[in-house]
mmCIF file of C-alpha atoms in Angstrom:
data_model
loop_
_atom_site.group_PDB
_atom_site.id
_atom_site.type_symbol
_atom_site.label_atom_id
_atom_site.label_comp_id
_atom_site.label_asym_id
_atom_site.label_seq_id
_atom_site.Cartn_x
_atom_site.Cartn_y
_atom_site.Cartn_z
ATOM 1 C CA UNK A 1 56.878 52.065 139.412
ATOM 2 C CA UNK A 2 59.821 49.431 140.398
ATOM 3 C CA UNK A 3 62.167 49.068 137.854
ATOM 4 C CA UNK A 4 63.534 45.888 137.500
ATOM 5 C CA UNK A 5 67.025 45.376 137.918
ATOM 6 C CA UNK A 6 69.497 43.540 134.816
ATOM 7 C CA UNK A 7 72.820 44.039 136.383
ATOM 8 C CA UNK A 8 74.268 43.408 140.064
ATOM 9 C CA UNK A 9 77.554 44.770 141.069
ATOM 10 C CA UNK A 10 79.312 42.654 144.214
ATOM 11 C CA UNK A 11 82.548 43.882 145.841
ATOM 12 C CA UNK A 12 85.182 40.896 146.051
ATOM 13 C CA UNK A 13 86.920 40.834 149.556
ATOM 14 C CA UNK A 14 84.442 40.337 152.157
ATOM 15 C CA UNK A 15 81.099 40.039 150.033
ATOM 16 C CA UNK A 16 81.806 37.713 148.075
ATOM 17 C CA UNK A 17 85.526 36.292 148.741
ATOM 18 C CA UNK A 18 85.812 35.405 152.558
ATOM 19 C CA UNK A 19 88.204 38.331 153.685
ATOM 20 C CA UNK A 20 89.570 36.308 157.083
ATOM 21 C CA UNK A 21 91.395 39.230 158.088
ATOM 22 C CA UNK A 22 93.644 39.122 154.785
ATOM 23 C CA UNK A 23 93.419 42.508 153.956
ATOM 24 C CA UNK A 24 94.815 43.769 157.105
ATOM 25 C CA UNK A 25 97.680 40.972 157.230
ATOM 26 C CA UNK A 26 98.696 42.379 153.397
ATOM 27 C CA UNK A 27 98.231 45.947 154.891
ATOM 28 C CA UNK A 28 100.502 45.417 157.990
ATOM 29 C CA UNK A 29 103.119 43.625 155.707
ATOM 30 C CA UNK A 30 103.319 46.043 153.251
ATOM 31 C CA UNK A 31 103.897 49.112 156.169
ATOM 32 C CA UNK A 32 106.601 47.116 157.850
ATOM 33 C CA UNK A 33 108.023 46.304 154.350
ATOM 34 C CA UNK A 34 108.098 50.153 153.292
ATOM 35 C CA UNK A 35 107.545 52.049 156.320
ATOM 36 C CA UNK A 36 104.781 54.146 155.025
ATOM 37 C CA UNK A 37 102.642 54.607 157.983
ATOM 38 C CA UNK A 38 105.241 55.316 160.305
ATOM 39 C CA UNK A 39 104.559 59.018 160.573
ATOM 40 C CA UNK A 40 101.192 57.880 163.031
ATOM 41 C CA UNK A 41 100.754 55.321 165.887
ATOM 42 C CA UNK A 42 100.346 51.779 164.342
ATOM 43 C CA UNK A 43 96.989 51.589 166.194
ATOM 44 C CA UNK A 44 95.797 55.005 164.275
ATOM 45 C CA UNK A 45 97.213 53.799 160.818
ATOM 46 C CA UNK A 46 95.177 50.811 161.193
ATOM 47 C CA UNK A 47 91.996 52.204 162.164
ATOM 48 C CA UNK A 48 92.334 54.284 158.783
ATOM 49 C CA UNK A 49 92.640 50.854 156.940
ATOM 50 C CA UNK A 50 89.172 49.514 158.417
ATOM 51 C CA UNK A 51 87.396 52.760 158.147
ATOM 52 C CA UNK A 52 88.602 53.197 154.456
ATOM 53 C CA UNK A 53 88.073 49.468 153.860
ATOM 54 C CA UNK A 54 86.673 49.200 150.009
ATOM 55 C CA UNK A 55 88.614 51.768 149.005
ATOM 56 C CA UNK A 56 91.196 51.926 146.366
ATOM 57 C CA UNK A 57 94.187 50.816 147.968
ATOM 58 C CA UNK A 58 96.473 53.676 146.169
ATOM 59 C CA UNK A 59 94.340 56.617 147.870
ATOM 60 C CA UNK A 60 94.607 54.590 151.440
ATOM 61 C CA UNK A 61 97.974 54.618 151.389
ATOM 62 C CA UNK A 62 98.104 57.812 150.089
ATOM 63 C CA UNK A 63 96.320 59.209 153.011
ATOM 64 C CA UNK A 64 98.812 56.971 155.501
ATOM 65 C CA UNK A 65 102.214 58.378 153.940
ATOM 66 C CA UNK A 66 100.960 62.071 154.456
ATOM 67 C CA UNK A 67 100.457 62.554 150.331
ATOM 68 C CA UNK A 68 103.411 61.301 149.157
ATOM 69 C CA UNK A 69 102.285 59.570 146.199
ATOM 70 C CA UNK A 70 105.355 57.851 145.501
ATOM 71 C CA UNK A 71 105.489 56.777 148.673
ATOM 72 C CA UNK A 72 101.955 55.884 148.802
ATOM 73 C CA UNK A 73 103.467 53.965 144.952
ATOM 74 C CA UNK A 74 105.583 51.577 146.526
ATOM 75 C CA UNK A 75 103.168 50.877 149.379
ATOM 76 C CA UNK A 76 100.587 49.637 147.270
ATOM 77 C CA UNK A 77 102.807 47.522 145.263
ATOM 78 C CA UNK A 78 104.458 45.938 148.455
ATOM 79 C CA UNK A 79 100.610 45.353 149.365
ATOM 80 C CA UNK A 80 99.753 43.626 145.875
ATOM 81 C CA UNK A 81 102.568 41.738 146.503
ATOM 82 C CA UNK A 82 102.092 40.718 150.770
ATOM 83 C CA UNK A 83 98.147 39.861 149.556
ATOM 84 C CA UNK A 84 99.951 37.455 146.814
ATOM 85 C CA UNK A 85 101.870 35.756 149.522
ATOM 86 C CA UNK A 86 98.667 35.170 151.745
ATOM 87 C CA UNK A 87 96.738 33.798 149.223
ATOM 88 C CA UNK A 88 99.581 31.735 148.270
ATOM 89 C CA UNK A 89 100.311 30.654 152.179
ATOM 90 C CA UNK A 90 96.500 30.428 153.405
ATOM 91 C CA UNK A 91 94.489 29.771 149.674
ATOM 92 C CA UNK A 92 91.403 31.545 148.700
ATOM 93 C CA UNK A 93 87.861 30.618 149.599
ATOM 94 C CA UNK A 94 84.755 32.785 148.829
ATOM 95 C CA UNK A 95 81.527 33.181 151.681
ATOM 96 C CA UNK A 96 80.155 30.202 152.055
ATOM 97 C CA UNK A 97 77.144 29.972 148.884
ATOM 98 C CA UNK A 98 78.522 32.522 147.258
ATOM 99 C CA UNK A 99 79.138 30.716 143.498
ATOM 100 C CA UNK A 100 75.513 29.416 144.395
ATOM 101 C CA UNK A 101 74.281 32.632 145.250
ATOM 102 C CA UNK A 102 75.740 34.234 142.016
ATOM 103 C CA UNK A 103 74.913 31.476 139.418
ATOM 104 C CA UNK A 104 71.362 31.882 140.764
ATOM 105 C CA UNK A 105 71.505 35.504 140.142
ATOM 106 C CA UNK A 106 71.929 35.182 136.948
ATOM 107 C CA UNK A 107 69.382 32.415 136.534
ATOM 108 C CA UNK A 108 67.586 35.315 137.978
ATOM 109 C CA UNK A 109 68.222 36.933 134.655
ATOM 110 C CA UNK A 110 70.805 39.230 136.212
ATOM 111 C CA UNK A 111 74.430 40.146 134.437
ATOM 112 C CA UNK A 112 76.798 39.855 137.734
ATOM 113 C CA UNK A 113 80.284 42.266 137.616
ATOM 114 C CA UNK A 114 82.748 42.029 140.608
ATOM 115 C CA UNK A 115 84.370 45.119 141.749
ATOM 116 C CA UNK A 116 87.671 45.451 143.389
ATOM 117 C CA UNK A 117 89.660 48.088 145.265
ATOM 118 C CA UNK A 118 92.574 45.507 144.090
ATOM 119 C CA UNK A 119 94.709 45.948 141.645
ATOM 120 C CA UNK A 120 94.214 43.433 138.729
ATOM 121 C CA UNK A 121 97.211 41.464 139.208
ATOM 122 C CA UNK A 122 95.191 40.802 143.023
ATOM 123 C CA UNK A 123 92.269 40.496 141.167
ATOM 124 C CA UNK A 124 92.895 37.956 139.075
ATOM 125 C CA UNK A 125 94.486 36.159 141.271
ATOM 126 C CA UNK A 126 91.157 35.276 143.682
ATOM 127 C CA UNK A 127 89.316 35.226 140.405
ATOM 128 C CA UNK A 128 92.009 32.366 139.196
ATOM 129 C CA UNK A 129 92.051 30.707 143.051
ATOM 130 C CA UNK A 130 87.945 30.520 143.235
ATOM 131 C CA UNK A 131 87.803 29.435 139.510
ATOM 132 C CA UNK A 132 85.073 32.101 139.037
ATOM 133 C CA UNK A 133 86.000 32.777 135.332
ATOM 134 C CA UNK A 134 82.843 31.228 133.780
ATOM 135 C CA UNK A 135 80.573 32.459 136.877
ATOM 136 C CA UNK A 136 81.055 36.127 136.417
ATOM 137 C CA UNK A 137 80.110 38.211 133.134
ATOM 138 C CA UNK A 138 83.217 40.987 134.265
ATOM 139 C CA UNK A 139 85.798 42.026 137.044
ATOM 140 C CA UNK A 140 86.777 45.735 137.237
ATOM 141 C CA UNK A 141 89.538 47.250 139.384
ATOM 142 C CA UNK A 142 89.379 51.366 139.952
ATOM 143 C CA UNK A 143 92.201 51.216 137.176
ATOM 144 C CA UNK A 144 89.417 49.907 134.787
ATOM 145 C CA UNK A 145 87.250 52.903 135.976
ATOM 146 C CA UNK A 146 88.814 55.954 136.405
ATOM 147 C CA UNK A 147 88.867 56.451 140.744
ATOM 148 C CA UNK A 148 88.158 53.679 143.215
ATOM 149 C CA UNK A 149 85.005 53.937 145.851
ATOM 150 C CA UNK A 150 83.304 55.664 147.385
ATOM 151 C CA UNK A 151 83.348 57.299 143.778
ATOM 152 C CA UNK A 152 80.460 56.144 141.198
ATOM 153 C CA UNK A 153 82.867 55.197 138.548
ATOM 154 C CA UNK A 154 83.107 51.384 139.322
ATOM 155 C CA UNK A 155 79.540 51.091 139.125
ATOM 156 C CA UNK A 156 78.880 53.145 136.192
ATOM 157 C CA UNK A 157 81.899 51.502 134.025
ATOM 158 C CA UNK A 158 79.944 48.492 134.854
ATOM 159 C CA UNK A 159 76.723 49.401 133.498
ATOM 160 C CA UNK A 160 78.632 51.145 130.316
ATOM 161 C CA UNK A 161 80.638 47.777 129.777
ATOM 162 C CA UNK A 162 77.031 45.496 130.338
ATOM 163 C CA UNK A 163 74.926 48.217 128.466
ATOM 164 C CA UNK A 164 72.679 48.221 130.899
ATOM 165 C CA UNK A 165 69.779 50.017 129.572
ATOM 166 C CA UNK A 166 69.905 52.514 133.039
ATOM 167 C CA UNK A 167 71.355 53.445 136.455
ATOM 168 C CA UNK A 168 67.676 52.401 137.971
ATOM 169 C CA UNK A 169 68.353 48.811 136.354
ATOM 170 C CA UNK A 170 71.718 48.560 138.648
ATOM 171 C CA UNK A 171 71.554 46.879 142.192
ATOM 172 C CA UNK A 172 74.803 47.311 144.115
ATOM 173 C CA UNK A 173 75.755 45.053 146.999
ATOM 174 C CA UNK A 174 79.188 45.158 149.151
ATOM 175 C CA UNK A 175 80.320 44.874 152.988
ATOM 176 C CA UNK A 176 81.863 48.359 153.287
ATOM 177 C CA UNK A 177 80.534 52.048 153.714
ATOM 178 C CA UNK A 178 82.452 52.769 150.757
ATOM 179 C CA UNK A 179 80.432 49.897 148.362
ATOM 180 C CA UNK A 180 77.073 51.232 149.749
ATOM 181 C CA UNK A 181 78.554 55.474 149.046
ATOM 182 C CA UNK A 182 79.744 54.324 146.013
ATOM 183 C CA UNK A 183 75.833 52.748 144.675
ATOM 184 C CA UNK A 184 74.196 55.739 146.034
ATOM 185 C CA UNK A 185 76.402 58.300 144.493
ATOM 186 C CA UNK A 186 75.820 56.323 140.909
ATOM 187 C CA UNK A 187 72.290 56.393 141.377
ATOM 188 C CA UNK A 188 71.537 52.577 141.438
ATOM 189 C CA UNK A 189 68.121 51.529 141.888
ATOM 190 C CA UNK A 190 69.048 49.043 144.659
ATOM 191 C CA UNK A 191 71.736 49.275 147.573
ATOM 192 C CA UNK A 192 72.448 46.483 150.004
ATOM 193 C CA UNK A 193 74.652 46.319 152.793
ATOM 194 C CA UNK A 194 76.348 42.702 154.129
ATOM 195 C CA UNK A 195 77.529 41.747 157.176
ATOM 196 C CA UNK A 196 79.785 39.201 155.894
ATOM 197 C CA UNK A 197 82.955 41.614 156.050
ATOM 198 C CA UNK A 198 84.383 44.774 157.351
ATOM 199 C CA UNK A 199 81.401 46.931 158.552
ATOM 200 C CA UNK A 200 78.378 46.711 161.182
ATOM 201 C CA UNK A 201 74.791 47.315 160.482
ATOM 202 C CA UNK A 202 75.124 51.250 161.978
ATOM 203 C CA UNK A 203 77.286 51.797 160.008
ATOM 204 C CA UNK A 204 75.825 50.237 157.037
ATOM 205 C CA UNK A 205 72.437 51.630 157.610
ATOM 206 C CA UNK A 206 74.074 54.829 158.273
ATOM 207 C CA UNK A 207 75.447 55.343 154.965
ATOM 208 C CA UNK A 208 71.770 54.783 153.959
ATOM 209 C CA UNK A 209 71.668 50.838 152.189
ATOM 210 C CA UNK A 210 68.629 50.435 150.945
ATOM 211 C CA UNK A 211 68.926 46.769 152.757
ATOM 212 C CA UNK A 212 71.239 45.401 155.337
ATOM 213 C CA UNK A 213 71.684 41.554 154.752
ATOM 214 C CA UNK A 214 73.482 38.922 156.568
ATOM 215 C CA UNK A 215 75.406 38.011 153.394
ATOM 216 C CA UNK A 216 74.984 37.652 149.662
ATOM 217 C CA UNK A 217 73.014 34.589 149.589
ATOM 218 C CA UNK A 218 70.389 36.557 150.953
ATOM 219 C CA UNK A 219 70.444 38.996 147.897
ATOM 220 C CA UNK A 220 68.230 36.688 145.264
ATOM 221 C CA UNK A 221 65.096 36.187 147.920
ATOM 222 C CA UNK A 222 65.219 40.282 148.750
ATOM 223 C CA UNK A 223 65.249 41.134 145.184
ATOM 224 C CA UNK A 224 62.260 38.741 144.601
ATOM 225 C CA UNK A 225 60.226 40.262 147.481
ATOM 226 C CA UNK A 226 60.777 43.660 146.236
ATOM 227 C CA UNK A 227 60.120 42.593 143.296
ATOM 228 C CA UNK A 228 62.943 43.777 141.400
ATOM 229 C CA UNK A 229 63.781 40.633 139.191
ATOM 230 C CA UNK A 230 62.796 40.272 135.598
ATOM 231 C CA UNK A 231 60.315 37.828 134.896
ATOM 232 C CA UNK A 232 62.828 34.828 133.046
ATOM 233 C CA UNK A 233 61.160 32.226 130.896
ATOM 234 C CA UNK A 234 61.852 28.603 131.872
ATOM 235 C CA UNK A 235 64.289 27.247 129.940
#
């Protein structure tokens, strides 16, 4: 029997907050700024960042300054702090529908949590820049959880914070391998994959997404024909 779902979890950058290359730009500043990834070829360093994209930033760099954590430390920060800049230089806008596409969610019936591999500080800042405040019921950060993805925890704070009455009640959506790892590994009852952001359908539909959409506005009309939305009285 389908259970229906009552909570959606939707990565940030690239699912629902248009990405534009940002994340790369903050990625490239923050190297040059610390000098973290100069141990490997720019070119290999780089591929690590797409691959891993999703992922909490702290373990990335981690994994670029050879396990140096304190290294990896002042990465990050000089990240949080290059990402700042571009937001400040270039704005923030979100994937085109996307407030739409969430407000209908929860019309839907749906409790809607963002997830981040941002720090809060980041985090807030997009959430500030879009004005999403009112739209979205709770923004976590892997700092809020316990590890970043492609670990469960993000997810499964989510549904502890929401009391969501299971993990089969949880649909997770997000444009990485990570977002879709992460789902699976919690057990959520729906995974989607979107094509608005760092990965292609392989790879998507090679970590096993349940779905593989062209972006979130999609999400509301799959749900409905798998009939995994509640039946919500009109108000």
């Amino acid at each position: 029997m389908t259970t229906p779902l009552e909570l959606l979890v939707l990565d940030m950058a690239g699912t629902t907050v248009l990405d534009d290359g940002v994340v790369e730009q903050a990625f490239q500043r923050a190297a040059e700024r610390t000098g973290v990834a100069d141990r490997m070829p720019w070119a290999e360093a780089l591929d690590h960042v797409r691959v891993t994209m999703g992922q909490s930033k702290i373990d990335v760099f981690t994994h670029l300054a050879g396990g140096d954590v304190e290294a990896a430390q002042r990465a990050t920060a000089a990240f949080e702090g290059a990402y700042a800049e571009i937001v400040a230089e270039q704005g923030v806008t979100e994937i085109p529908g996307a407030a739409d596409a969430i407000q209908g969610l929860k019309d839907a019936g749906l409790t809607v949590v963002l997830t981040t591999g941002f720090a809060p500080v980041t985090r807030d800042a997009l959430i500030d820049g879009l004005g999403w405040h009112g739209l979205v019921d709770l923004v976590l950060s892997p700092i809020d959880a316990g590890r970043g993805r492609p670990a469960p925890d993000l997810v499964l704070t989510a549904l502890l914070r929401t009391q969501t009455s299971s993990v089969a009640a949880v649909g997770v959506a997000g444009d990485t391998v990570s977002d879709v790892e992460s789902g699976l590994r919690a057990g959520a009852g729906f995974v989607a994959g979107v094509l608005s952001g760092a990965h292609d359908r392989a790879a998507l539909e090679g970590a096993r997404a349940d779905a593989v959409l062209d972006d979130v506005t999609d999400l509301r009309d799959v749900l409905a024909d798998r009939g995994l939305l509640r039946a919500v009285p009109a108000s």
